[in-house]
PDB file of C-alpha atoms in Angstrom:
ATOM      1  CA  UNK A   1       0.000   0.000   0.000  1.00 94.00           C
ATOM      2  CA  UNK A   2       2.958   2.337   0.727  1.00 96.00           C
ATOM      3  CA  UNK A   3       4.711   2.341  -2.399  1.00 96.00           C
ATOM      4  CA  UNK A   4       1.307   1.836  -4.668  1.00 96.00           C
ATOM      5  CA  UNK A   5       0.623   5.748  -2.678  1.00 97.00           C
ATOM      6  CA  UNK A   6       4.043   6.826  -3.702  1.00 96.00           C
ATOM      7  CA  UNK A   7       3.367   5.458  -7.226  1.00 94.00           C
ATOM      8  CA  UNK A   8       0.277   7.177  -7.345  1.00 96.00           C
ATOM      9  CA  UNK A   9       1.727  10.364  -6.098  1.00 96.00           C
ATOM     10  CA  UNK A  10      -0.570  10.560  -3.139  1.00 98.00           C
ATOM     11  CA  UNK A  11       1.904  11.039  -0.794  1.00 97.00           C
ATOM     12  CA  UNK A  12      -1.216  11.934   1.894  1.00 97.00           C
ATOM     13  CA  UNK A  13      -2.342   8.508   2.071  1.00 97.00           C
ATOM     14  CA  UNK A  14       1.550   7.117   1.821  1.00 98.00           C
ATOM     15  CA  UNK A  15       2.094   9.681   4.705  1.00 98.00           C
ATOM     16  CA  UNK A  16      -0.357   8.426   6.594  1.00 97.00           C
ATOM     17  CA  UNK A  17       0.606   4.785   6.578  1.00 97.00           C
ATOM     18  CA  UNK A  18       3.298   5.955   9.053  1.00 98.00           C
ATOM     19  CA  UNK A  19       2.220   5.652  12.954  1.00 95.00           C
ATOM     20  CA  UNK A  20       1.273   8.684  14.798  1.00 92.00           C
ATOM     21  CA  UNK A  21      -1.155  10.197  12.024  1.00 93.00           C
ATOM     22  CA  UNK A  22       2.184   9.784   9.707  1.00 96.00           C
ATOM     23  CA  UNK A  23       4.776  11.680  12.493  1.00 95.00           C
ATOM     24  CA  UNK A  24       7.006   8.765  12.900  1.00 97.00           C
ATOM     25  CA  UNK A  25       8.580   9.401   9.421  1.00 97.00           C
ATOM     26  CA  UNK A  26      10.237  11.727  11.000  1.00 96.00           C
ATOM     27  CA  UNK A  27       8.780  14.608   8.704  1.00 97.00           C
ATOM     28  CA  UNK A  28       6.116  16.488   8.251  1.00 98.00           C
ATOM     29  CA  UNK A  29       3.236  16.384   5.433  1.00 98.00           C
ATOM     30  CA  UNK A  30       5.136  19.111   3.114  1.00 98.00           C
ATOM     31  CA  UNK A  31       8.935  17.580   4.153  1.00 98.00           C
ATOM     32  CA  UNK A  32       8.131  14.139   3.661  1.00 98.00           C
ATOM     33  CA  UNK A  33       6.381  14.952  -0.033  1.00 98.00           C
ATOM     34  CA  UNK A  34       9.252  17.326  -0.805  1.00 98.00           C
ATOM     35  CA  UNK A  35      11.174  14.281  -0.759  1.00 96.00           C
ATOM     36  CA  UNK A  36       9.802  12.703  -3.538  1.00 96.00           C
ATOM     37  CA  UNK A  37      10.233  15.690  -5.633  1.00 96.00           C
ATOM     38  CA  UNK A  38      12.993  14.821  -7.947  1.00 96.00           C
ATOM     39  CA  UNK A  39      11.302  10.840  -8.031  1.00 96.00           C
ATOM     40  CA  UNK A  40       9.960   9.911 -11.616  1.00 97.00           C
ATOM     41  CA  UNK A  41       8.962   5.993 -10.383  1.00 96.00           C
ATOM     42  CA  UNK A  42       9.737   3.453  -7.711  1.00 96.00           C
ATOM     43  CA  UNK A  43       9.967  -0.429  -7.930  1.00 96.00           C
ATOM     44  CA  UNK A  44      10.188  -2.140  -4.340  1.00 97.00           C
ATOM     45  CA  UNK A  45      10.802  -5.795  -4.076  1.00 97.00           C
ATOM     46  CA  UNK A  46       9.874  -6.955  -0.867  1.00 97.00           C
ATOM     47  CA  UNK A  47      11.258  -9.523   0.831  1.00 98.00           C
ATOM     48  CA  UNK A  48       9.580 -12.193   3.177  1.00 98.00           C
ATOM     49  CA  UNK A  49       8.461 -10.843   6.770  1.00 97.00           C
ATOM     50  CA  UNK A  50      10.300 -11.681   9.841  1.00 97.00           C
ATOM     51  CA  UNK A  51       8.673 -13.623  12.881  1.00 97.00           C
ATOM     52  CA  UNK A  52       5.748 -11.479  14.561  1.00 97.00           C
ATOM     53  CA  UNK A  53       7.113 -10.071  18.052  1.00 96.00           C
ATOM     54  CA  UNK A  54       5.373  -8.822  21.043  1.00 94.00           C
ATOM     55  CA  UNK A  55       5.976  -6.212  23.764  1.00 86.00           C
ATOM     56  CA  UNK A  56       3.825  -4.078  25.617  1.00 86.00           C
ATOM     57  CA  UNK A  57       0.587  -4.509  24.081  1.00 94.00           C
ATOM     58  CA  UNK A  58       1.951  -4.008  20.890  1.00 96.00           C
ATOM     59  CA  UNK A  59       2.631  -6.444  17.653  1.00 97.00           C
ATOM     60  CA  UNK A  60       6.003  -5.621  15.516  1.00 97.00           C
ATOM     61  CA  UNK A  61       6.915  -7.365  12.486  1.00 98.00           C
ATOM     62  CA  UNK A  62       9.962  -6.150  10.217  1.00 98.00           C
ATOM     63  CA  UNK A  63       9.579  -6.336   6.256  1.00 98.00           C
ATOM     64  CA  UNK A  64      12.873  -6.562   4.055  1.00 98.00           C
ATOM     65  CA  UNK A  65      12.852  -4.572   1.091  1.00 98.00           C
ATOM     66  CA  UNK A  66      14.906  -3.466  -2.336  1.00 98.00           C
ATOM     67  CA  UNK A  67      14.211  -0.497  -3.318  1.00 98.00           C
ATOM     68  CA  UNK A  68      14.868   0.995  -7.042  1.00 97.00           C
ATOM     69  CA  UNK A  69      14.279   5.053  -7.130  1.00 97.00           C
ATOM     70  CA  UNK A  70      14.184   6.571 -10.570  1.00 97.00           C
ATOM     71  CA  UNK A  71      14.853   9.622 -10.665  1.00 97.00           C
ATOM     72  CA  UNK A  72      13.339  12.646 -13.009  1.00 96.00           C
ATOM     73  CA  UNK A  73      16.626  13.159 -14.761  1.00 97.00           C
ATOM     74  CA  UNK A  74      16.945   9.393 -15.411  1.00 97.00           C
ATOM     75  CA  UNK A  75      19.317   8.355 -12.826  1.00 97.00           C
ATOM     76  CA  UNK A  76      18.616   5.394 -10.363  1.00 97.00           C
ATOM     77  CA  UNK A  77      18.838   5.362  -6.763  1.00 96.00           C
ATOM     78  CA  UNK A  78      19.049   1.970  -4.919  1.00 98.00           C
ATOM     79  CA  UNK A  79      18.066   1.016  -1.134  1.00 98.00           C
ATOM     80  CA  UNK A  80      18.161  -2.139   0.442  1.00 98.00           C
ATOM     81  CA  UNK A  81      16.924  -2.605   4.434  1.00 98.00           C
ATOM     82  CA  UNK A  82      13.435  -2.571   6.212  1.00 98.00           C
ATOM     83  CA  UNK A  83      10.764  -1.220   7.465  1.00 98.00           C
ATOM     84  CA  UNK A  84       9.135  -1.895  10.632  1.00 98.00           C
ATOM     85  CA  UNK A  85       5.334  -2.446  11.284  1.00 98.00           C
ATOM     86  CA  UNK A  86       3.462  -1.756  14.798  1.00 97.00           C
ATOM     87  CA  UNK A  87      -0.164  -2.165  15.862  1.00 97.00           C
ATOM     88  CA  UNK A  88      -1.761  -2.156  18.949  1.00 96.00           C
ATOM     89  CA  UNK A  89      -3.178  -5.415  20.268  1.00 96.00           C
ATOM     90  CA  UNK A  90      -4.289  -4.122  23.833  1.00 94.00           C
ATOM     91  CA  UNK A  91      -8.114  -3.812  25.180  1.00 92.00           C
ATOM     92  CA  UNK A  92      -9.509  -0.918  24.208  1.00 93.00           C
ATOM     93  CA  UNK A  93      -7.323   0.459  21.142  1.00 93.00           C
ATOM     94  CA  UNK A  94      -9.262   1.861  18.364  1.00 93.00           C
ATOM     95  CA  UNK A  95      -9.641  -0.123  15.198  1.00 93.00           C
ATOM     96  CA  UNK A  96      -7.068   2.794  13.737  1.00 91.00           C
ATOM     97  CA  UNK A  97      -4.239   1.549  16.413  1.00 92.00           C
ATOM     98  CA  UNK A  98      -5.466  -2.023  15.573  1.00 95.00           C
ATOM     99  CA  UNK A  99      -4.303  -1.885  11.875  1.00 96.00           C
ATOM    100  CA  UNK A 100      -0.676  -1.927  11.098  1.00 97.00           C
ATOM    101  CA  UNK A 101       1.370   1.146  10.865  1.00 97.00           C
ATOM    102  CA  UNK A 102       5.300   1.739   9.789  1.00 98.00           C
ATOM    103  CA  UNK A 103       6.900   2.608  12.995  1.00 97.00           C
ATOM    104  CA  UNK A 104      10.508   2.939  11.568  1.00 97.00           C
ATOM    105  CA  UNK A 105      12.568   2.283   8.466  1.00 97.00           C
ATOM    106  CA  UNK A 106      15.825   1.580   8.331  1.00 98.00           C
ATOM    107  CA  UNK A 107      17.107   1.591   3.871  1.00 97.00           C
ATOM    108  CA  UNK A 108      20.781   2.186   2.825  1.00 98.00           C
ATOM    109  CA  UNK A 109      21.983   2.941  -0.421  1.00 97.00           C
ATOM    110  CA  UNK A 110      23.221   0.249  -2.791  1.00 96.00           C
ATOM    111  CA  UNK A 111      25.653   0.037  -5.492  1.00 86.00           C
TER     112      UNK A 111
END
């Protein structure tokens, strides 16, 4: 769902896939589209999940990924890492903190 947004250019929705009403990227709304700016298209492989963990009434699961980043004046960027998923699991949390959310992200640059 996160990289069909980005695809799609509705960076909103992509944004919001991120915990905390999209805060845990680390950006804000215009900072975190600003940074897709100069990308033309994105291809993400994405690797097989790790084991589901628990911890404080909370699920996490990390999700390995390649990324390819093409950019508008035809060069290619390439990441390789993961990103982390959270969602609540505790009595009482909201169906919103019930659904999966990218908590963190940790992508390098490739060769």
């Amino acid at each position: 769902s996160y990289y069909d947004a980005i695809r799609a250019r509705d960076y909103g929705r992509a944004y919001r896939l991120w915990a905390d009403s999209g805060r845990a990227s680390g950006k804000s709304l215009p900072a975190f589209t600003l940074g897709f700016a100069e990308t033309a298209a994105t291809d993400v492989t994405i690797g097989t999940p790790g084991r589901v963990e628990g911890a404080a009434g909370s699920r996490y699961v990390d999700i390995p990924v390649d990324v390819a980043a093409r950019r508008r004046d035809g060069s290619v960027q390439h990441f390789r890492g993961s990103y982390s998923l959270r969602r609540a699991v505790v009595t009482g949390a909201s169906p919103e903190q019930r659904r999966w959310h990218l908590s963190s992200a940790r992508l390098e640059p490739t060769p």
